[in-house]
Amino acid sequence: MKSYISIFEIPAMKISRAIDFYQAILDVKIEKVEMPGMQMGILPYEDQVVTAVITQAEGYNPSGDGVTIYLNGGDNLQVILDKVEKNGGKTLIPKTPHADDSGYFAIFFDTEGNRIGLHSMH
């Protein structure tokens, strides 16, 4: 097993706004898929252990409470964090070293109100 997580979904109230936000901060192309009663934005998944999906559907409610997902911040999470507020998000915790010297983390609210983390080694 390479990861305890196989798929995660980030809830959205406005799928286009959420896709635009994540495309801008992560510098990736997100595929929009529509199914009956559900719209999804699928992040690139080739060579990934975990699949990330942005989902707008009944029962999918963005929240700043509960589980926090940490996205891979690449070589330096500050590059992504610098794009958060420019694209409608809000930084909650700036780039901060982990207490055990295992890299850095930051936490932000996305455009939908979800609390999301970033992690990087530098």
PDB file of C-alpha atoms in Angstrom, residues 8 10 14-15 18 27 29 45 52 54 58 62 69-70 73-74 76 82 84 94 96 100 111 117 122:
ATOM      1  CA  PHE A   8     -10.846  12.407  -1.955  1.00  0.00           C
ATOM      2  CA  ILE A  10     -13.593  18.554  -2.215  1.00  0.00           C
ATOM      3  CA  LYS A  14     -20.104  26.581  -7.678  1.00  0.00           C
ATOM      4  CA  ILE A  15     -18.095  24.024  -9.639  1.00  0.00           C
ATOM      5  CA  ALA A  18     -13.831  25.970  -7.605  1.00  0.00           C
ATOM      6  CA  ASP A  27      -1.146  25.331 -12.228  1.00  0.00           C
ATOM      7  CA  LYS A  29      -5.778  21.607 -16.083  1.00  0.00           C
ATOM      8  CA  TYR A  45      -4.358  11.613 -11.953  1.00  0.00           C
ATOM      9  CA  ALA A  52      -8.615  14.284  -6.235  1.00  0.00           C
ATOM     10  CA  ILE A  54     -13.986  18.611  -6.827  1.00  0.00           C
ATOM     11  CA  GLU A  58     -26.763  17.584  -3.340  1.00  0.00           C
ATOM     12  CA  PRO A  62     -18.154  22.864   1.826  1.00  0.00           C
ATOM     13  CA  ILE A  69      -6.791  17.444   3.407  1.00  0.00           C
ATOM     14  CA  TYR A  70      -3.171  18.426   2.781  1.00  0.00           C
ATOM     15  CA  GLY A  73       2.956  21.707  -2.019  1.00  0.00           C
ATOM     16  CA  GLY A  74       5.711  20.635  -4.425  1.00  0.00           C
ATOM     17  CA  ASN A  76       8.096  24.887  -1.854  1.00  0.00           C
ATOM     18  CA  ASP A  82       1.083  33.032  -2.871  1.00  0.00           C
ATOM     19  CA  VAL A  84      -4.465  31.583  -2.844  1.00  0.00           C
ATOM     20  CA  PRO A  94       1.107  30.942   6.702  1.00  0.00           C
ATOM     21  CA  THR A  96       5.105  27.182   9.099  1.00  0.00           C
ATOM     22  CA  ASP A 100       9.418  17.578  14.085  1.00  0.00           C
ATOM     23  CA  THR A 111     -13.312  29.846  -2.623  1.00  0.00           C
ATOM     24  CA  GLY A 117      -3.711  22.302   3.908  1.00  0.00           C
ATOM     25  CA  HIS A 122      11.043  23.177   1.820  1.00  0.00           C
TER      26      HIS A 122
END
